[in-house]
Short mmCIF file of N, CA and C and ligand atoms in Angstrom, two decimals:
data_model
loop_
_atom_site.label_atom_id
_atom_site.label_comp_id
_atom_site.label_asym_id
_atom_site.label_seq_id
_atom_site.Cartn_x
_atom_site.Cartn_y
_atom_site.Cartn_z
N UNK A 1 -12.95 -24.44 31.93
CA UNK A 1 -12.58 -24.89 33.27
C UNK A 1 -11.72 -23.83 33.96
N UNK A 2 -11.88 -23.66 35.28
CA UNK A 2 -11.28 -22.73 35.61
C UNK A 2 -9.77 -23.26 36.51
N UNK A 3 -8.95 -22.17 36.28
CA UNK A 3 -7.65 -22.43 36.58
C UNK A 3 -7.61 -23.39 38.56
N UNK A 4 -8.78 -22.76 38.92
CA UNK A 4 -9.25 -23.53 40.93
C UNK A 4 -9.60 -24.69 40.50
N UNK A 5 -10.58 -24.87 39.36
CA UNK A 5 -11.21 -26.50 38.99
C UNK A 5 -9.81 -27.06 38.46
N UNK A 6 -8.90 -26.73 37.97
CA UNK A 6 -8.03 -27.63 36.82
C UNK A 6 -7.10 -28.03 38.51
N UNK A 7 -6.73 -26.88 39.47
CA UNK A 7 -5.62 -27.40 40.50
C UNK A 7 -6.34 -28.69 41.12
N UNK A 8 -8.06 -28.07 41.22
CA UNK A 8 -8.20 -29.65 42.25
C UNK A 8 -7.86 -30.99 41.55
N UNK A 9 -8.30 -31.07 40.42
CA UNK A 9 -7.34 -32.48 39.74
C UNK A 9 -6.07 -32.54 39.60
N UNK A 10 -5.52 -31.78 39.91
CA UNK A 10 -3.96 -31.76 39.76
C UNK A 10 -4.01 -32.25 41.51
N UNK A 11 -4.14 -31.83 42.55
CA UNK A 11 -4.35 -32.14 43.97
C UNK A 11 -4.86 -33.96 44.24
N UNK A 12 -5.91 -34.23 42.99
CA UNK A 12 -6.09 -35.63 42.87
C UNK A 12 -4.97 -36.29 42.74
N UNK A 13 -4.29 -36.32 41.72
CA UNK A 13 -3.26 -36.72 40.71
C UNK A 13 -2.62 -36.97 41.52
N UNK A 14 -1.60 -36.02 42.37
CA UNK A 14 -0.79 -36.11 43.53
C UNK A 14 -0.92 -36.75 44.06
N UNK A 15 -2.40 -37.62 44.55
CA UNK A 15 -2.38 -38.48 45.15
C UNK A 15 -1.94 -39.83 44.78
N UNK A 16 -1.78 -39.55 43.72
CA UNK A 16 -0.95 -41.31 43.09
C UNK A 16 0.21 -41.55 42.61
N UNK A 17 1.14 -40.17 43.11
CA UNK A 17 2.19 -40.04 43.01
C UNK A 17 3.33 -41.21 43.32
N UNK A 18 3.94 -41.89 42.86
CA UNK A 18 5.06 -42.83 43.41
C UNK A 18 5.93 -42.37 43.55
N UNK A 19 6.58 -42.01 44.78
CA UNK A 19 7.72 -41.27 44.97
C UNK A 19 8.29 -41.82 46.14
N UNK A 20 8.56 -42.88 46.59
CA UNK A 20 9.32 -43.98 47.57
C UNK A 20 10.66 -43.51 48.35
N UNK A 21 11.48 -42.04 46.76
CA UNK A 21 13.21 -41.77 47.39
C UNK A 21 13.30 -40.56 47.86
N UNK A 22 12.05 -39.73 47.41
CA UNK A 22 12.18 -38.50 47.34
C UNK A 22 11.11 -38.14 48.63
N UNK A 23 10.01 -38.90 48.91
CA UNK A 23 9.21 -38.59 49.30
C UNK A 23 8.20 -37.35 48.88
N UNK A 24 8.83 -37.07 47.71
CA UNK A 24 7.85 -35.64 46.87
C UNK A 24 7.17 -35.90 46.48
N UNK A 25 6.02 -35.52 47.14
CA UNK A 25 4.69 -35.91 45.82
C UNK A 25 4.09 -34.54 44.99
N UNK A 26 4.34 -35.11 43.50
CA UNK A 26 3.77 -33.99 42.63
C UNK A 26 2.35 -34.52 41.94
N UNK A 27 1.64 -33.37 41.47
CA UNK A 27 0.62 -33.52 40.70
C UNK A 27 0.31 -32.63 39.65
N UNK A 28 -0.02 -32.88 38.44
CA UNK A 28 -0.26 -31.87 37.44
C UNK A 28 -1.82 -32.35 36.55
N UNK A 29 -2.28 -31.79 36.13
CA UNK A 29 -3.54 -31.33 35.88
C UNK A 29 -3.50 -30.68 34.39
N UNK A 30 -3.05 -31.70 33.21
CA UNK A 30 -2.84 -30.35 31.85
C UNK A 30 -4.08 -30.50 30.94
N UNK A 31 -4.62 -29.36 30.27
CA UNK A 31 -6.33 -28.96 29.63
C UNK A 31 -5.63 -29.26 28.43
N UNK A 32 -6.10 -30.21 27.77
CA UNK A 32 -6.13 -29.91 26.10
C UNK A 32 -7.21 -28.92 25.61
N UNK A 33 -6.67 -28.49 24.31
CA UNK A 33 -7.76 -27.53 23.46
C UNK A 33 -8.98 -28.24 23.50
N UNK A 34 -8.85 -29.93 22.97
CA UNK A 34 -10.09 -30.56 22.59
C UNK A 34 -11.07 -30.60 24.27
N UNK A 35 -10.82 -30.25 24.84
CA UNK A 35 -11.51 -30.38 26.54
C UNK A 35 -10.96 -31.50 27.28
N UNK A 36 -10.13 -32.27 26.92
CA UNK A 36 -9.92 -33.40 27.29
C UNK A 36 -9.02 -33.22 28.93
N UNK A 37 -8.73 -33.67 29.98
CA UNK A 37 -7.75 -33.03 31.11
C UNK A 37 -7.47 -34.85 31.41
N UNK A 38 -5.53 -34.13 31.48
CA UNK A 38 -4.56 -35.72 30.94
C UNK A 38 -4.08 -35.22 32.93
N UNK A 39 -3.96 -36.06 33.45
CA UNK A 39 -3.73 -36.10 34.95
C UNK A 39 -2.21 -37.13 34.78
N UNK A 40 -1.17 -36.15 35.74
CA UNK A 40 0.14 -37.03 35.73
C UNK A 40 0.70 -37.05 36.91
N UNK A 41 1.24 -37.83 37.96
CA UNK A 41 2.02 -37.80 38.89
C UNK A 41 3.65 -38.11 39.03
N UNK A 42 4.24 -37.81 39.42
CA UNK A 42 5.67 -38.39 39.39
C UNK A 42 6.15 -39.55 40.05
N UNK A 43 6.94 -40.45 39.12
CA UNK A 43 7.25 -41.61 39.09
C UNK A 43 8.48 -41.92 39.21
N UNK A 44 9.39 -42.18 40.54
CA UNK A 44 10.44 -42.43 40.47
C UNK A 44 11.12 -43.88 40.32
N UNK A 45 12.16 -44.39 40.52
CA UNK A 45 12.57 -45.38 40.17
C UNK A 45 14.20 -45.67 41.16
N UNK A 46 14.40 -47.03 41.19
CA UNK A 46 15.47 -46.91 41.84
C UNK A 46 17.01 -46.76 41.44
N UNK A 47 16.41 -46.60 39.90
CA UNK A 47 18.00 -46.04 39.50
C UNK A 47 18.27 -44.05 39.44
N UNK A 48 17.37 -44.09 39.94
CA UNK A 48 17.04 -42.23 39.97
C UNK A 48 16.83 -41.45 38.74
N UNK A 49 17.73 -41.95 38.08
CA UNK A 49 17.59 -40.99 36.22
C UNK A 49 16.62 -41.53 35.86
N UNK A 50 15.37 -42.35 35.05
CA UNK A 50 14.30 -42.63 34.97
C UNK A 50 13.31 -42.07 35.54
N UNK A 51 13.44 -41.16 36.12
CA UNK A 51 12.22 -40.53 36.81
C UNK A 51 11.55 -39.87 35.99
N UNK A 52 10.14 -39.66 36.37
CA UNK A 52 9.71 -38.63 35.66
C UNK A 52 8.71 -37.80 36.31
N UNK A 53 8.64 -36.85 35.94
CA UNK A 53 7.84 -35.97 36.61
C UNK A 53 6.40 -35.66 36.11
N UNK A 54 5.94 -35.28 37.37
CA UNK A 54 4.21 -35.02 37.12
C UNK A 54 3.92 -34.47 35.72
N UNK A 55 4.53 -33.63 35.08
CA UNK A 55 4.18 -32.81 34.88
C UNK A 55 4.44 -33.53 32.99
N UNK A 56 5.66 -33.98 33.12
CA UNK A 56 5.81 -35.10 31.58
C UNK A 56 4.98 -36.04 31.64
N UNK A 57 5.03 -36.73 32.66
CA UNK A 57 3.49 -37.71 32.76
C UNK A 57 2.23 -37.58 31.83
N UNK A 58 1.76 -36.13 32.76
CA UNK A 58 0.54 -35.83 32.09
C UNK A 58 0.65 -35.00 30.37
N UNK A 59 1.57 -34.81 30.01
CA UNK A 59 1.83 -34.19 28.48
C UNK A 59 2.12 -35.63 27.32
N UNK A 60 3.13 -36.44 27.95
CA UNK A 60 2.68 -37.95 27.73
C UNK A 60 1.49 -38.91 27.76
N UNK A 61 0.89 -38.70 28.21
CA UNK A 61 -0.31 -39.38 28.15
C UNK A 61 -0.57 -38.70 27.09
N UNK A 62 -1.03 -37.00 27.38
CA UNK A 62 -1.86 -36.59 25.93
C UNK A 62 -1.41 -37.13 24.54
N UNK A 63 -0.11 -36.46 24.65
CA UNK A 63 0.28 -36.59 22.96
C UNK A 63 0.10 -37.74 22.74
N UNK A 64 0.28 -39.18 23.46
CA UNK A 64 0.63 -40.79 23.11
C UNK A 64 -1.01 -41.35 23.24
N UNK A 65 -1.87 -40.23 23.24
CA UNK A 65 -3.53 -40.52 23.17
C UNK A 65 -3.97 -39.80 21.98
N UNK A 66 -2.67 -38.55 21.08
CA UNK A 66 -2.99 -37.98 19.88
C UNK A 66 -3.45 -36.79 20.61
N UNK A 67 -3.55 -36.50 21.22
CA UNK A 67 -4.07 -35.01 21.90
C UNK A 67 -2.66 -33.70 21.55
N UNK A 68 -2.37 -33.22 20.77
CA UNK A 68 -1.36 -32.20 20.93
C UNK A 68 -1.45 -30.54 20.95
N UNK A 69 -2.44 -30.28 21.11
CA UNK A 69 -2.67 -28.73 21.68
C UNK A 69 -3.15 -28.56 23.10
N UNK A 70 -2.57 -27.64 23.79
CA UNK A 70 -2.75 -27.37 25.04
C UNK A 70 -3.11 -25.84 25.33
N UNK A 71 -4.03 -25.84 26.48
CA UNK A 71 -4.60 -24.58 26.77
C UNK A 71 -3.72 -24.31 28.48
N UNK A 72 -3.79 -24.92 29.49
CA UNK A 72 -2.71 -24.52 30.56
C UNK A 72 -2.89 -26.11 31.48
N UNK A 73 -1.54 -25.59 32.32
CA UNK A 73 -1.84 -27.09 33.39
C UNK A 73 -1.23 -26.48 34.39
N UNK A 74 -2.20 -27.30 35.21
CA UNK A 74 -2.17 -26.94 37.03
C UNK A 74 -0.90 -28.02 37.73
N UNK A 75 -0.49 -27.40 38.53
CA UNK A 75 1.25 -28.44 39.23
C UNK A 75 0.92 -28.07 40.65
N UNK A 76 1.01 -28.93 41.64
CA UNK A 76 1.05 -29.00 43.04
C UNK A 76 1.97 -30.21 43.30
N UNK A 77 2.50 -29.39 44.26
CA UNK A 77 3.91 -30.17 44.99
C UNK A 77 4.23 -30.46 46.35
N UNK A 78 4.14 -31.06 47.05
CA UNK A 78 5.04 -30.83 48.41
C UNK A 78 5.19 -32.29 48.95
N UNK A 79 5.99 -32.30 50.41
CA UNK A 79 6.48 -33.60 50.90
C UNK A 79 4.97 -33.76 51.52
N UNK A 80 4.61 -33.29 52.13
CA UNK A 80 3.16 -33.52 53.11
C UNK A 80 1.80 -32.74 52.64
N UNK A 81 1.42 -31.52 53.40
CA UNK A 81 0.11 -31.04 52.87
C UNK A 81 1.19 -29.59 51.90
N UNK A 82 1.07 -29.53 50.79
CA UNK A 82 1.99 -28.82 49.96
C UNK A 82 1.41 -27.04 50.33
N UNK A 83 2.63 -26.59 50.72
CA UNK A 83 2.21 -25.33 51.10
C UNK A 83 3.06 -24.21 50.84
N UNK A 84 4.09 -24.98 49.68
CA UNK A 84 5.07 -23.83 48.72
C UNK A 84 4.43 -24.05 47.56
N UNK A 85 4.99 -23.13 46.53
CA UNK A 85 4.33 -22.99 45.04
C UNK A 85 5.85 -24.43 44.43
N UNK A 86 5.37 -25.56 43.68
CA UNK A 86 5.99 -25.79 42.89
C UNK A 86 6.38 -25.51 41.37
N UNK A 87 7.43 -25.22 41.19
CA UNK A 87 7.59 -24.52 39.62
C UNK A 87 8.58 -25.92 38.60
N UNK A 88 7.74 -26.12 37.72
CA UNK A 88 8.02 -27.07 36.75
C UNK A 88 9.73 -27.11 36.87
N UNK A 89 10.31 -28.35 36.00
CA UNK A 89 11.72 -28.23 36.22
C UNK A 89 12.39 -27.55 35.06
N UNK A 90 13.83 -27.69 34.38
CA UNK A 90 13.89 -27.07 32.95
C UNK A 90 13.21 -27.95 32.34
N UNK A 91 13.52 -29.68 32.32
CA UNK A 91 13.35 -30.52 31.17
C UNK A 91 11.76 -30.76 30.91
N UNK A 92 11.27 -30.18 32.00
CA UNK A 92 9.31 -30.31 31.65
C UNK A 92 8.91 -29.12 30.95
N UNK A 93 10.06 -27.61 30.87
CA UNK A 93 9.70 -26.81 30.65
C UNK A 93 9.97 -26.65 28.81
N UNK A 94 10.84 -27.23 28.76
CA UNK A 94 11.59 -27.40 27.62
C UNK A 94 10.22 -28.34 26.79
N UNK A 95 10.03 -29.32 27.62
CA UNK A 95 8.92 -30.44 27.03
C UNK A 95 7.55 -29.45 26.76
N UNK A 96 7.31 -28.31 27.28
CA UNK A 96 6.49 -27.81 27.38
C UNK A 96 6.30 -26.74 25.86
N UNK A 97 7.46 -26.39 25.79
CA UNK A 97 7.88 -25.51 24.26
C UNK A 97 7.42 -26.38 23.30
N UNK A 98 7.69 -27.64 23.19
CA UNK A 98 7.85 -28.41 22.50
C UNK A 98 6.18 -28.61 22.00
N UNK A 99 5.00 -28.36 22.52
CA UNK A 99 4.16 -28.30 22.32
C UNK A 99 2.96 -27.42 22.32
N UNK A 100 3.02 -26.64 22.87
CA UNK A 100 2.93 -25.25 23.74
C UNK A 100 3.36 -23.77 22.80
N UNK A 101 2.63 -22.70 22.99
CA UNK A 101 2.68 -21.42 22.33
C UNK A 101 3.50 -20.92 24.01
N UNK A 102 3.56 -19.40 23.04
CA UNK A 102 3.84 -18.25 24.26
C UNK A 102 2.94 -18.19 25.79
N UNK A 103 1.66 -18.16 24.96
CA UNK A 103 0.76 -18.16 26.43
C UNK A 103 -0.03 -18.60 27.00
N UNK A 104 1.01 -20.22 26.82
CA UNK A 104 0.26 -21.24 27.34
C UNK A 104 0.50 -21.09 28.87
N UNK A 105 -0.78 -21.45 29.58
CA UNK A 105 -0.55 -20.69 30.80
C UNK A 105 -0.10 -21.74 31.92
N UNK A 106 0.69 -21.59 32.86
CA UNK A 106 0.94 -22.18 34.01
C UNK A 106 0.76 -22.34 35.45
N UNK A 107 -0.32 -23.22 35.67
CA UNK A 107 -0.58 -22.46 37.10
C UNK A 107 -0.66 -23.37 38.07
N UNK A 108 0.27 -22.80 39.24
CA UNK A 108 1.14 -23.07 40.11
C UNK A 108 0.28 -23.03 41.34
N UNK A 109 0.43 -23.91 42.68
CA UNK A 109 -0.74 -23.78 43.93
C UNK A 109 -0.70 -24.58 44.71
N UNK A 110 -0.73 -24.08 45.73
CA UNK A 110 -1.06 -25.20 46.63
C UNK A 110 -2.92 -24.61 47.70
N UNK A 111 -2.47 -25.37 48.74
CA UNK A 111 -4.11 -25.11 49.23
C UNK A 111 -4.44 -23.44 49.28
N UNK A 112 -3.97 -22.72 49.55
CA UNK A 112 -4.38 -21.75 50.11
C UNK A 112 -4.12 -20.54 48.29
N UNK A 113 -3.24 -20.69 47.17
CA UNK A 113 -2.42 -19.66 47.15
C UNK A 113 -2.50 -20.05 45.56
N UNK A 114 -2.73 -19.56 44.48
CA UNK A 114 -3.07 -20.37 42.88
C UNK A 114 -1.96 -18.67 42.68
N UNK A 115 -0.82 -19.05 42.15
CA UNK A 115 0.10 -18.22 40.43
C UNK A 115 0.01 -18.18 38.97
N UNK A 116 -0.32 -17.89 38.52
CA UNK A 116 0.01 -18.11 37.12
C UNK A 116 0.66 -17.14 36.22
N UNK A 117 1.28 -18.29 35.12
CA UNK A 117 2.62 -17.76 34.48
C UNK A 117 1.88 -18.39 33.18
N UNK A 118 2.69 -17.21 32.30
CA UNK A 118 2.99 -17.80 30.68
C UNK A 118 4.18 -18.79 31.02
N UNK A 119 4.44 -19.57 29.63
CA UNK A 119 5.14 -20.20 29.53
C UNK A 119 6.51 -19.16 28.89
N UNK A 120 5.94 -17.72 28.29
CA UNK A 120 6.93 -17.12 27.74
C UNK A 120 7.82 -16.82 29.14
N UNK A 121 7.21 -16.83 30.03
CA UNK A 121 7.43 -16.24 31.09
C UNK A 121 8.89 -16.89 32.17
N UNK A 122 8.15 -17.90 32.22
CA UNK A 122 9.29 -18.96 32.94
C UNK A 122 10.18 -19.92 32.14
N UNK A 123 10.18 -19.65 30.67
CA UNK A 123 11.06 -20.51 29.72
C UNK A 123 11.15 -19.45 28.63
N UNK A 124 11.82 -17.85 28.53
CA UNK A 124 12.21 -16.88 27.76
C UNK A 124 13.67 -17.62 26.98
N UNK A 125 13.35 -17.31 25.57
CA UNK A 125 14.59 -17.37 24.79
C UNK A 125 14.98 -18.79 24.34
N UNK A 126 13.64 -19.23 23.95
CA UNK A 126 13.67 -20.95 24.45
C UNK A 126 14.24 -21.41 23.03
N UNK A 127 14.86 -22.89 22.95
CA UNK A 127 14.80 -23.79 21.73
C UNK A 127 13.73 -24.20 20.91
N UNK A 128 13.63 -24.10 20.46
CA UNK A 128 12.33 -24.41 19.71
C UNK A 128 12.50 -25.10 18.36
N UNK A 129 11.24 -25.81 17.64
CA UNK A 129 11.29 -26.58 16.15
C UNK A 129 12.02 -25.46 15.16
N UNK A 130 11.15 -24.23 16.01
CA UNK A 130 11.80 -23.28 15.16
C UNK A 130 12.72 -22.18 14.95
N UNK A 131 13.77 -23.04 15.71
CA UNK A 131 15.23 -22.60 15.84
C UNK A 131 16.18 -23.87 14.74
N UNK A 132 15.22 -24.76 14.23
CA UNK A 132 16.09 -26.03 13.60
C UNK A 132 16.39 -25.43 12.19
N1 THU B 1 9.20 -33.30 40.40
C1 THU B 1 8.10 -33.22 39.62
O1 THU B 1 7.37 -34.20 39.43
N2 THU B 1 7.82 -32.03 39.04
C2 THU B 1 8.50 -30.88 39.25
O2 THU B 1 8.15 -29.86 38.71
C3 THU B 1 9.69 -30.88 40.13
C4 THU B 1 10.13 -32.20 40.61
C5 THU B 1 9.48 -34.57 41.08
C6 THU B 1 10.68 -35.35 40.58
C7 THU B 1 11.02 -36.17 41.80
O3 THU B 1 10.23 -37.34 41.80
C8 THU B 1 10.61 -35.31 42.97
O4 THU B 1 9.71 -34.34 42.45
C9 THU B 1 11.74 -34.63 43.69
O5 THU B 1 12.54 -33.92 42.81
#
């Protein structure tokens, strides 16, 4: 699948975003190894800390479906038609180590404009299982 095919489901996703406080709507789009693509939006809440983001959404679903290898996931963000690059937060990035190699890839977009990053890239020097 290509990194343009994986954003337009991430662009879906967004659309079912619940975001009532923030008015942000995110969408993420993450490829398992097995081919499988886990779609997550962000879910806020009215106590605010419970939130979660697109991007744990869709890594939650996988693993809690047994899916735990990942090849990259697509993230689109904005209040209206999204036309900045959204970049994961720490705690999705952190969630992301947690399952994820060096170059697992990340790719970032909105309509016009697709980035992509390693994960070594935007989470260098990270915690890991195998720092325990
Ligand atoms: N959000 C995400 O879903 N992913 C990100 O990468 C950044 C932030 C959400 C959380 C909250 O619902 C809204 O965007 C504003 O922070």
């Amino acid at each position: 699948m290509t990194d343009r095919e994986l954003m337009l489901l991430a662009e879906d996703a967004r659309l079912k975003s619940y975001s009532p406080y923030s008015g942000f709507k995110v969408g993420a789009a993450l490829l398992a190894k097995s081919g499988k693509v886990y779609l997550g939006c962000n879910i806020e809440n009215a106590a605010y800390t419970p939130t979660n983001c697109a991007e744990r959404t869709a890594f939650f679903k996988a693993v809690s479906e047994g899916d735990l290898e990942f090849e990259k996931i697509a993230i689109v963000g904005g209040r209206d038609e999204p036309n900045e690059l959204v970049a994961p937060c720490g705690v999705c990035r952190q969630v992301m180590a947690e399952f994820c190699g060096d170059d697992f890839k990340v790719v970032l977009g909105n309509s016009k404009d697709l980035k992509v990053f390693s994960l070594k890239e935007i989470l260098p020097y990270s915690f890991t299982k195998s720092s325990l």
